[in-house]
């Protein structure tokens, strides 16, 4: 018997899933996250899982993901970190890009850099923009910096030199000197951590990596020995932001790549559910207490972004945080969740979020003193939530308080409580649809061909109407969405990437040295992937190059045959094809050039069917509840069904409500509803918005 | 019956801003100009069919947002809506009707729904080059500043105007990049139009009705905010480095601000006369930066449409540096225009107190270098921010672009584009003025020229003679500095750089606010 375990440490809960490889059966567990030592909750969850099924000795792999790294960056709980950089460049962390993220706010503030001024050291070694050496590394100079770092007792060092993406030799040289002089102190070099042109963003990424590295490394080591102690001898692998897993050793070297590991798992889980139902274009949609997240995936592959921002001064303001250049699943995040507060703007318009009531005092209907109406209050009045069944009945909701709060806000612009509730619901759904619409349009895709997959506590409540607004007809609601990230970890492939930047015209390309570079990258990737237990033969190769016209700043990605068979002429052809599809027209006389090469290998299955291991059906009775029906602009009584009581093959008609402990699927429109073979709920709307 | 209410209008507004931002994102990606992609020196604006400003891209510099609707109205006047056909695209860089200097092109396309013009899509962007002498304060007439493109059609019902394109190509230093940007701008307005039409079809909303609703709501909010401030008239004078022909070599900006009920007016009587130096600021640009300052003070949270500007009036005497006559040179108008917000803050310091802030060490500073490496021409154009003034409830930010919003170009990119070695780019710690709220610090930058052929360099460095003043008892910021090969330059200007030349720039600290405790 072979078992695998997935564990996701989130801000509130630590979730776990146990998978029996041969059958696809899963068992679930959940515990409150233990902040002092997250390993405690992980141990609790693993134990709960193994009490339900199997034995520790049969566990071949544990895949782990966590938001703890993001939290320690936000809370600045890293080690004392030093920066070693090119002479004259240490203030790049303060100067940033000089941009104001809100033009009309005269009192803007910016996040403090992670490294104090006195811990930033400069050395005179210098490369030119083409990678040629202007000034060699002086061993004495580096040794003297190393002496200071030692005296200062720094816990980690970040090294970032100008033009290192073109040539990493100075960074490598300095790393080896520092590593020798400072045993036990990890050194992050920017050409490895980020490798992209633009010193501020690369420096910020490298510094953040160094800042959390010692903590992550020791955390993973402790976790490893803890599993061993409890009899789990299987591998420990870590989920990274790009939607794949890597070894705990790699993760310990590049913790910055773990920032979005939890959400990445959620997206993979949604893609898995969609792919099993033959959906090519997927919009993964998740909504929680304060935010809604969505992600576009085409043919089973999620969109990836290479820029990310953390520790924002204003949560939803782009540019107010610190940049991290690391491949991440491209999540569209907006400040719309169950706790988002509705108010009347100075223009007399109803607005929702991004301010949130949080869990205390929370929405007005919690009865904990909250006076502002929230999305949850609106949901209660519209019949989306059951006042007696919230969180499995553990919390009673007060409809009267919700009504009062809604009426109070709405009355100033002539809306009653129900109209206000309806407006909040429309606005929050439209905000989510708008964010996804922009994203889909940017890729030149047609939203009508998408399937929406809903997860998260509030996701299924709003999913059907969000889909309708996007003209998406089909909505899927997978099983065990409460532990969705873990299911994603279990379908994640293993992946290793190498990238390097060298700006040159296609004409100037030297194919031989390029081929040599690709070959080196591939052999490193083979080592990295086989370290996760995969066989080298199973690696699927990918090669792409970012190209642009000489003088442009933004690149288009050109996908090439991984064997590098394309001639220069074909390279240009492919670029022009890609360019035209993104921008509509070619640039006559423009000179195509290559910027960044990326090679990556992927191994492992990415789709699998899960089935709940415990087969006991919930004996749930069917009840009725008043639900707001938009088409009729009125409340109407509809069936409320217990999800656990519905066997596969069940067919229903919307409007109706399907409820389970973690959430409720609200269908307020005419639709065909079906329970599929693996327990997934499928909704197909009769009509979508005009 | 109107479909508009506090819910529908909010939803439509979100969608409208969304489609403008989508168009802007596509434009930035396709742009050749480092100024667009690294410094956000562009704006995308949507107007109704009367040229009333409706919505604009979020990441844009404030001045363009107000000038673009003026340019749309110029096209309406010049050509008449009835002559416009689908696929027409208009262009101009006229400083008086555009953004105040020739370097910015404005491109506008009418948007058709059912054969009728329902609105206009516009984009303004700083072109990679416009010919003439490099943007240089020493230019004495507009003719020296480059190619003038009067209001013309770039596309006639979708057909390129070959004559105009030929003329532009022949008059600029980097024709491929310049035309590349003009085509990117064309795609931007075309796609913005398509997106608006889709939205109007989907929602069946009458754009005129929606425009009036959102503009009226904005106007009411702005008037409410102004009414909450005390009535009165206040005057403040601010100085900056100027040409020798002005008294004391100092530019004087004198702002008299009057709050009366729900309106506010600014008059610049008493400001310096227009000069034969490219720092004159056309009235359109004067209005744009004055309106920006007033909106930031009174109601930063309201949207940026016509309604925000209706309660505001701005006047400046004709022939003054803030309302010059043709053919005054105007290339470096930012050097004066950026003084208007601190002048208005100064005037309103008494009635608005903590909301205001002291003067920044900017106007924005700029370096341009051009020459050849081998046979290939290069041209770089880089901005340097300065310290923001203290106030608005906190110490001033260091190293920012205020009141403009131009980001820097990474050192790695600069060195890739031109043969320079940046030896340092750093914060000038302690250069902000003291006060209850300290001024932010300026930036220092040192670079060595490494090119084989000499290069033309134009420097626009502000506040060398006149540092940023403090406000309400705060002290002034440290003055700026320009030094070439160890020799201090008294003012901005043009220089020929040869291999090995060393340039040191220090930008000004921001003024302090209130007496230091």
Coordinates of C-alpha atoms in Angstrom, one line a residue, chain B residues 78-469:
Chain B
X78 CA -11.2 71.9 -36.2
X79 CA -12.9 69.1 -38.0
X80 CA -16.5 69.0 -36.9
X81 CA -18.0 65.8 -35.6
X82 CA -20.1 65.5 -38.9
X83 CA -16.9 65.0 -41.0
X84 CA -15.6 62.1 -38.7
X85 CA -15.8 58.6 -40.0
X86 CA -15.2 55.2 -38.4
X87 CA -11.4 54.5 -38.5
X88 CA -10.4 58.1 -38.4
X89 CA -7.5 58.8 -36.0
X90 CA -6.4 62.3 -35.2
X91 CA -3.0 63.5 -34.1
X92 CA -1.4 66.7 -32.8
X93 CA 1.5 67.9 -30.6
X94 CA 0.4 71.5 -30.5
X95 CA 1.6 72.7 -27.1
X96 CA -1.2 75.2 -26.6
X97 CA -3.9 72.7 -27.2
X98 CA -2.0 69.7 -26.0
X99 CA 0.2 69.1 -23.0
X100 CA 2.4 72.1 -23.2
X101 CA 5.4 70.8 -25.3
X102 CA 6.1 69.2 -28.6
X103 CA 7.5 66.0 -27.2
X104 CA 4.0 64.7 -26.3
X105 CA 1.8 63.5 -29.1
X106 CA -2.0 63.3 -28.5
X107 CA -3.9 60.7 -30.5
X108 CA -7.6 60.6 -30.5
X109 CA -10.2 58.4 -32.2
X110 CA -14.0 59.0 -32.4
X111 CA -16.0 56.1 -31.1
X112 CA -19.0 55.1 -33.2
X113 CA -22.2 53.3 -32.2
X114 CA -24.9 52.9 -34.8
X115 CA -23.1 55.3 -37.1
X116 CA -23.1 58.1 -34.5
X117 CA -20.1 59.4 -32.5
X118 CA -20.8 58.6 -28.9
X119 CA -17.4 59.5 -27.4
X120 CA -13.7 59.8 -27.9
X121 CA -10.7 57.6 -27.0
X122 CA -7.5 59.5 -26.5
X123 CA -4.0 58.7 -25.5
X124 CA -1.1 61.1 -24.8
X125 CA 2.4 59.9 -24.7
X126 CA 6.0 61.2 -24.6
X127 CA 7.6 60.3 -28.0
X128 CA 11.1 58.8 -28.2
X129 CA 12.1 61.9 -30.2
X130 CA 10.5 64.9 -31.9
X131 CA 13.6 66.4 -33.7
X132 CA 14.8 69.9 -33.1
X133 CA 17.4 70.7 -30.5
X134 CA 17.1 68.3 -27.6
X135 CA 14.6 69.3 -25.1
X136 CA 16.6 72.1 -23.8
X137 CA 15.8 75.1 -21.7
X138 CA 18.1 77.2 -23.8
X139 CA 15.8 77.1 -26.9
X140 CA 14.6 80.6 -27.6
X141 CA 11.7 79.9 -29.9
X142 CA 9.2 77.1 -30.4
X143 CA 10.7 76.4 -33.9
X144 CA 14.0 75.2 -32.3
X145 CA 12.1 72.6 -30.3
X146 CA 11.3 70.2 -33.0
X147 CA 8.6 69.2 -35.5
X148 CA 5.2 70.8 -35.0
X149 CA 2.3 68.5 -35.9
X150 CA -0.8 70.6 -36.3
X151 CA -4.2 68.9 -35.8
X152 CA -4.3 66.3 -38.6
X153 CA -5.7 62.9 -39.5
X154 CA -3.1 60.1 -39.1
X155 CA -5.6 57.6 -40.4
X156 CA -8.4 58.5 -42.8
X157 CA -11.1 55.9 -42.3
X158 CA -8.4 53.4 -41.5
X159 CA -6.0 54.5 -44.3
X160 CA -2.6 55.7 -43.2
X161 CA -1.7 59.3 -44.2
X162 CA 1.5 58.5 -46.1
X163 CA 2.6 62.1 -46.4
X164 CA 2.3 62.9 -42.7
X165 CA 4.1 59.7 -41.8
X166 CA 6.9 60.5 -44.3
X167 CA 7.3 64.0 -42.7
X168 CA 7.4 62.6 -39.2
X169 CA 10.0 59.9 -40.1
X170 CA 12.3 62.5 -41.8
X171 CA 12.2 64.9 -38.8
X172 CA 13.0 62.6 -35.9
X173 CA 16.2 61.0 -34.8
X174 CA 14.8 57.5 -34.2
X175 CA 12.0 57.1 -36.8
X176 CA 11.3 53.4 -36.2
X177 CA 10.8 53.8 -32.4
X178 CA 8.8 57.0 -32.9
X179 CA 6.5 55.5 -35.5
X180 CA 6.3 52.3 -33.4
X181 CA 4.9 54.3 -30.5
X182 CA 2.5 56.2 -32.7
X183 CA 1.1 52.8 -34.0
X184 CA 0.9 51.5 -30.4
X185 CA -1.1 54.6 -29.5
X186 CA -3.3 54.0 -32.5
X187 CA -4.0 50.4 -31.5
X188 CA -4.7 51.7 -28.0
X189 CA -7.5 54.2 -29.0
X190 CA -8.9 51.7 -31.5
X191 CA -9.2 48.9 -28.9
X192 CA -10.5 51.3 -26.3
X193 CA -13.3 52.3 -28.7
X194 CA -14.2 48.6 -29.4
X195 CA -14.3 47.8 -25.7
X196 CA -16.6 50.8 -25.0
X197 CA -18.9 49.8 -27.8
X198 CA -19.1 46.2 -26.5
X199 CA -19.9 47.6 -23.0
X200 CA -22.6 49.9 -24.4
X201 CA -24.2 47.1 -26.4
X202 CA -24.1 44.7 -23.5
X203 CA -25.6 47.1 -20.9
X204 CA -27.8 49.1 -23.3
X205 CA -26.8 52.2 -21.4
X206 CA -27.0 55.7 -23.0
X207 CA -23.5 57.1 -22.6
X208 CA -24.6 60.7 -22.5
X209 CA -27.0 59.9 -19.7
X210 CA -24.4 58.0 -17.8
X211 CA -21.7 60.7 -18.3
X212 CA -24.1 63.4 -17.0
X213 CA -24.9 61.3 -14.0
X214 CA -21.3 60.5 -12.9
X215 CA -20.1 64.1 -13.8
X216 CA -23.0 65.7 -11.7
X217 CA -22.3 63.4 -8.8
X218 CA -18.6 64.3 -8.9
X219 CA -19.3 68.0 -9.2
X220 CA -21.6 67.9 -6.1
X221 CA -19.0 66.0 -4.1
X222 CA -16.3 68.5 -5.0
X223 CA -18.5 71.5 -4.2
X224 CA -19.4 70.0 -0.8
X225 CA -15.7 69.6 0.0
X226 CA -14.9 73.2 -1.0
X227 CA -17.9 74.5 0.9
X228 CA -16.6 72.9 4.1
X229 CA -13.5 75.1 4.0
X230 CA -13.6 78.8 5.2
X231 CA -14.1 81.5 2.7
X232 CA -11.3 84.0 2.0
X233 CA -8.5 85.1 -0.2
X234 CA -4.8 84.1 0.4
X235 CA -1.6 84.8 -1.6
X236 CA 1.7 83.0 -1.6
X237 CA 4.8 83.4 -3.7
X238 CA 7.3 80.7 -4.6
X239 CA 10.6 81.1 -6.4
X240 CA 12.8 78.9 -8.5
X241 CA 15.9 79.2 -10.6
X242 CA 15.3 81.2 -13.7
X243 CA 17.1 82.8 -16.6
X244 CA 19.3 85.9 -16.2
X245 CA 16.8 88.1 -18.0
X246 CA 14.4 87.8 -15.1
X247 CA 15.0 90.0 -12.1
X248 CA 17.6 88.3 -9.9
X249 CA 17.6 85.3 -12.2
X250 CA 14.6 84.1 -10.3
X251 CA 11.2 82.9 -11.5
X252 CA 8.4 84.2 -9.4
X253 CA 5.1 82.3 -9.1
X254 CA 2.4 84.3 -7.2
X255 CA -0.8 82.5 -6.5
X256 CA -3.9 84.2 -5.2
X257 CA -6.4 81.6 -4.1
X258 CA -10.0 82.5 -3.3
X259 CA -12.5 80.2 -1.7
X260 CA -16.0 81.6 -2.1
X261 CA -18.8 79.2 -1.1
X262 CA -18.6 76.1 -3.2
X263 CA -16.1 77.5 -5.7
X264 CA -12.4 78.0 -5.7
X265 CA -10.3 80.2 -8.0
X266 CA -6.6 80.7 -8.5
X267 CA -5.2 83.8 -10.2
X268 CA -1.5 84.1 -11.1
X269 CA -1.3 87.9 -11.4
X270 CA 2.1 89.0 -10.3
X271 CA 4.0 86.0 -11.6
X272 CA 7.0 86.4 -13.9
X273 CA 6.6 87.5 -17.6
X274 CA 7.1 85.0 -20.4
X275 CA 10.8 84.5 -21.2
X276 CA 12.9 83.5 -24.2
X277 CA 13.8 80.3 -22.6
X278 CA 11.9 77.0 -22.8
X279 CA 10.3 77.1 -19.4
X280 CA 7.1 78.9 -20.4
X281 CA 4.0 77.1 -19.4
X282 CA 0.9 77.2 -21.6
X283 CA -2.4 78.0 -19.9
X284 CA -3.7 74.4 -20.5
X285 CA -0.8 73.0 -18.5
X286 CA -1.1 75.8 -15.9
X287 CA -4.8 74.8 -15.4
X288 CA -3.9 71.1 -15.3
X289 CA -1.4 71.4 -12.4
X290 CA -3.5 73.9 -10.5
X291 CA -6.6 71.6 -10.7
X292 CA -4.5 68.7 -9.6
X293 CA -3.4 70.6 -6.5
X294 CA -6.9 71.6 -5.6
X295 CA -8.4 68.2 -6.1
X296 CA -5.6 66.6 -3.9
X297 CA -6.3 69.1 -1.2
X298 CA -10.1 69.1 -1.2
X299 CA -11.3 65.7 -2.5
X300 CA -8.6 63.2 -3.4
X301 CA -11.1 60.4 -3.2
X302 CA -13.5 61.5 -5.9
X303 CA -13.1 60.3 -9.5
X304 CA -11.2 62.4 -12.0
X305 CA -13.8 63.6 -14.4
X306 CA -15.1 66.9 -15.7
X307 CA -17.2 67.3 -12.6
X308 CA -14.2 67.6 -10.3
X309 CA -13.0 70.7 -12.3
X310 CA -16.3 72.5 -12.8
X311 CA -16.1 74.4 -9.4
X312 CA -12.5 75.5 -10.2
X313 CA -11.4 78.5 -12.2
X314 CA -7.8 79.3 -13.1
X315 CA -6.5 82.5 -14.6
X316 CA -3.1 83.9 -15.6
X317 CA -2.3 87.1 -17.3
X318 CA -1.6 86.7 -21.1
X319 CA 2.1 87.1 -21.7
X320 CA 3.1 85.8 -18.3
X321 CA 5.2 82.7 -17.9
X322 CA 2.0 80.8 -17.0
X323 CA 0.1 81.9 -20.2
X324 CA 2.7 82.8 -22.9
X325 CA 2.0 83.9 -26.4
X326 CA 3.3 81.9 -29.5
X327 CA 6.0 81.2 -30.5
X328 CA 7.4 81.1 -27.0
X329 CA 9.6 78.1 -26.3
X330 CA 7.9 75.7 -23.9
X331 CA 9.9 72.4 -23.9
X332 CA 10.9 72.4 -20.3
X333 CA 7.5 73.6 -19.0
X334 CA 7.5 71.2 -16.1
X335 CA 10.2 73.3 -14.5
X336 CA 7.5 75.9 -13.9
X337 CA 4.3 73.9 -13.9
X338 CA 5.5 71.7 -11.1
X339 CA 5.8 74.8 -8.9
X340 CA 2.0 75.4 -9.0
X341 CA 1.0 72.8 -6.4
X342 CA 3.4 74.1 -3.8
X343 CA 2.3 77.7 -4.5
X344 CA -1.3 76.7 -4.0
X345 CA -0.5 74.6 -0.9
X346 CA 1.4 77.7 0.5
X347 CA -1.6 80.0 -0.1
X348 CA -4.0 77.5 1.5
X349 CA -1.7 76.6 4.5
X350 CA -3.6 79.0 6.7
X351 CA -7.2 77.8 6.1
X352 CA -6.4 74.1 5.5
X353 CA -3.4 73.6 7.9
X354 CA -2.4 70.0 8.3
X355 CA -3.8 69.0 4.9
X356 CA -1.2 71.0 3.1
X357 CA 2.5 70.3 2.7
X358 CA 5.8 72.3 2.1
X359 CA 7.4 72.6 -1.4
X360 CA 9.3 69.6 -2.8
X361 CA 12.9 69.7 -4.0
X362 CA 11.6 69.0 -7.5
X363 CA 10.3 70.2 -10.3
X364 CA 11.3 67.0 -11.9
X365 CA 14.9 66.8 -12.9
X366 CA 16.0 65.3 -16.2
X367 CA 19.0 64.1 -18.1
X368 CA 19.1 63.5 -21.8
X369 CA 22.1 62.2 -23.7
X370 CA 22.3 61.4 -27.4
X371 CA 25.0 60.4 -29.9
X372 CA 26.2 57.4 -31.9
X373 CA 27.8 54.1 -30.9
X374 CA 29.3 52.9 -34.2
X375 CA 26.5 53.8 -36.6
X376 CA 23.6 53.3 -34.3
X377 CA 22.1 56.3 -32.7
X378 CA 21.2 56.2 -29.0
X379 CA 19.1 58.6 -27.0
X380 CA 18.4 58.3 -23.3
X381 CA 16.1 60.4 -21.3
X382 CA 16.1 59.8 -17.5
X383 CA 14.3 61.4 -14.6
X384 CA 15.5 62.1 -11.1
X385 CA 13.0 62.8 -8.3
X386 CA 13.8 64.8 -5.2
X387 CA 12.6 65.1 -1.6
X388 CA 8.9 65.7 -1.1
X389 CA 7.9 68.5 1.3
X390 CA 7.0 67.6 4.9
X391 CA 3.4 67.9 5.8
X392 CA 0.0 66.1 5.1
X393 CA 0.5 64.4 8.5
X394 CA 4.0 62.9 8.0
X395 CA 7.6 63.6 7.1
X396 CA 8.1 64.1 3.3
X397 CA 9.0 61.0 1.3
X398 CA 12.6 60.9 0.0
X399 CA 13.4 60.3 -3.7
X400 CA 10.0 60.7 -5.3
X401 CA 8.6 62.5 -8.3
X402 CA 6.2 65.1 -7.0
X403 CA 3.9 66.6 -8.2
X404 CA 4.5 64.6 -11.4
X405 CA 4.8 60.8 -11.2
X406 CA 7.8 59.8 -13.3
X407 CA 9.7 56.7 -12.2
X408 CA 13.4 56.3 -12.6
X409 CA 15.1 54.1 -15.2
X410 CA 17.1 51.2 -13.7
X411 CA 20.8 51.7 -13.8
X412 CA 21.2 48.5 -15.7
X413 CA 18.9 49.7 -18.4
X414 CA 20.6 53.1 -18.6
X415 CA 24.0 51.5 -19.1
X416 CA 22.5 49.2 -21.7
X417 CA 21.2 52.1 -23.7
X418 CA 24.1 54.6 -23.5
X419 CA 27.8 54.4 -22.9
X420 CA 27.7 55.6 -19.3
X421 CA 29.0 54.2 -16.1
X422 CA 26.7 55.1 -13.2
X423 CA 29.1 55.2 -10.2
X424 CA 26.4 56.0 -7.7
X425 CA 22.7 56.7 -7.2
X426 CA 22.0 57.4 -3.6
X427 CA 19.8 59.2 -1.1
X428 CA 21.3 62.6 0.1
X429 CA 20.6 61.9 3.8
X430 CA 19.8 65.0 5.8
X431 CA 19.0 67.2 2.7
X432 CA 15.4 67.7 3.6
X433 CA 14.5 70.8 5.6
X434 CA 13.8 70.6 9.4
X435 CA 10.4 71.0 10.9
X436 CA 7.6 69.4 12.8
X437 CA 7.4 67.3 9.7
X438 CA 10.8 67.0 8.0
X439 CA 11.2 67.4 4.3
X440 CA 12.2 64.3 2.3
X441 CA 15.8 63.8 1.0
X442 CA 17.0 64.4 -2.5
X443 CA 18.9 62.0 -4.8
X444 CA 22.6 62.1 -5.7
X445 CA 23.8 60.5 -9.0
X446 CA 27.3 60.3 -10.3
X447 CA 28.2 59.0 -13.8
X448 CA 31.1 58.8 -16.1
X449 CA 30.7 59.1 -19.9
X450 CA 32.5 56.2 -21.7
X451 CA 31.5 56.8 -25.3
X452 CA 34.0 57.0 -28.1
X453 CA 32.2 59.8 -29.9
X454 CA 31.3 62.9 -27.9
X455 CA 27.6 63.1 -27.0
X456 CA 25.1 66.0 -26.6
X457 CA 23.8 66.2 -23.1
X458 CA 21.0 68.4 -21.8
X459 CA 20.4 68.7 -18.0
X460 CA 17.3 70.1 -16.4
X461 CA 18.2 70.5 -12.8
X462 CA 16.0 72.6 -10.5
X463 CA 16.6 74.5 -7.3
X464 CA 20.3 75.1 -7.7
X465 CA 19.9 78.8 -6.6
X466 CA 16.5 78.7 -4.9
X467 CA 16.0 75.8 -2.5
X468 CA 12.6 74.4 -1.6
X469 CA 11.1 76.8 1.1

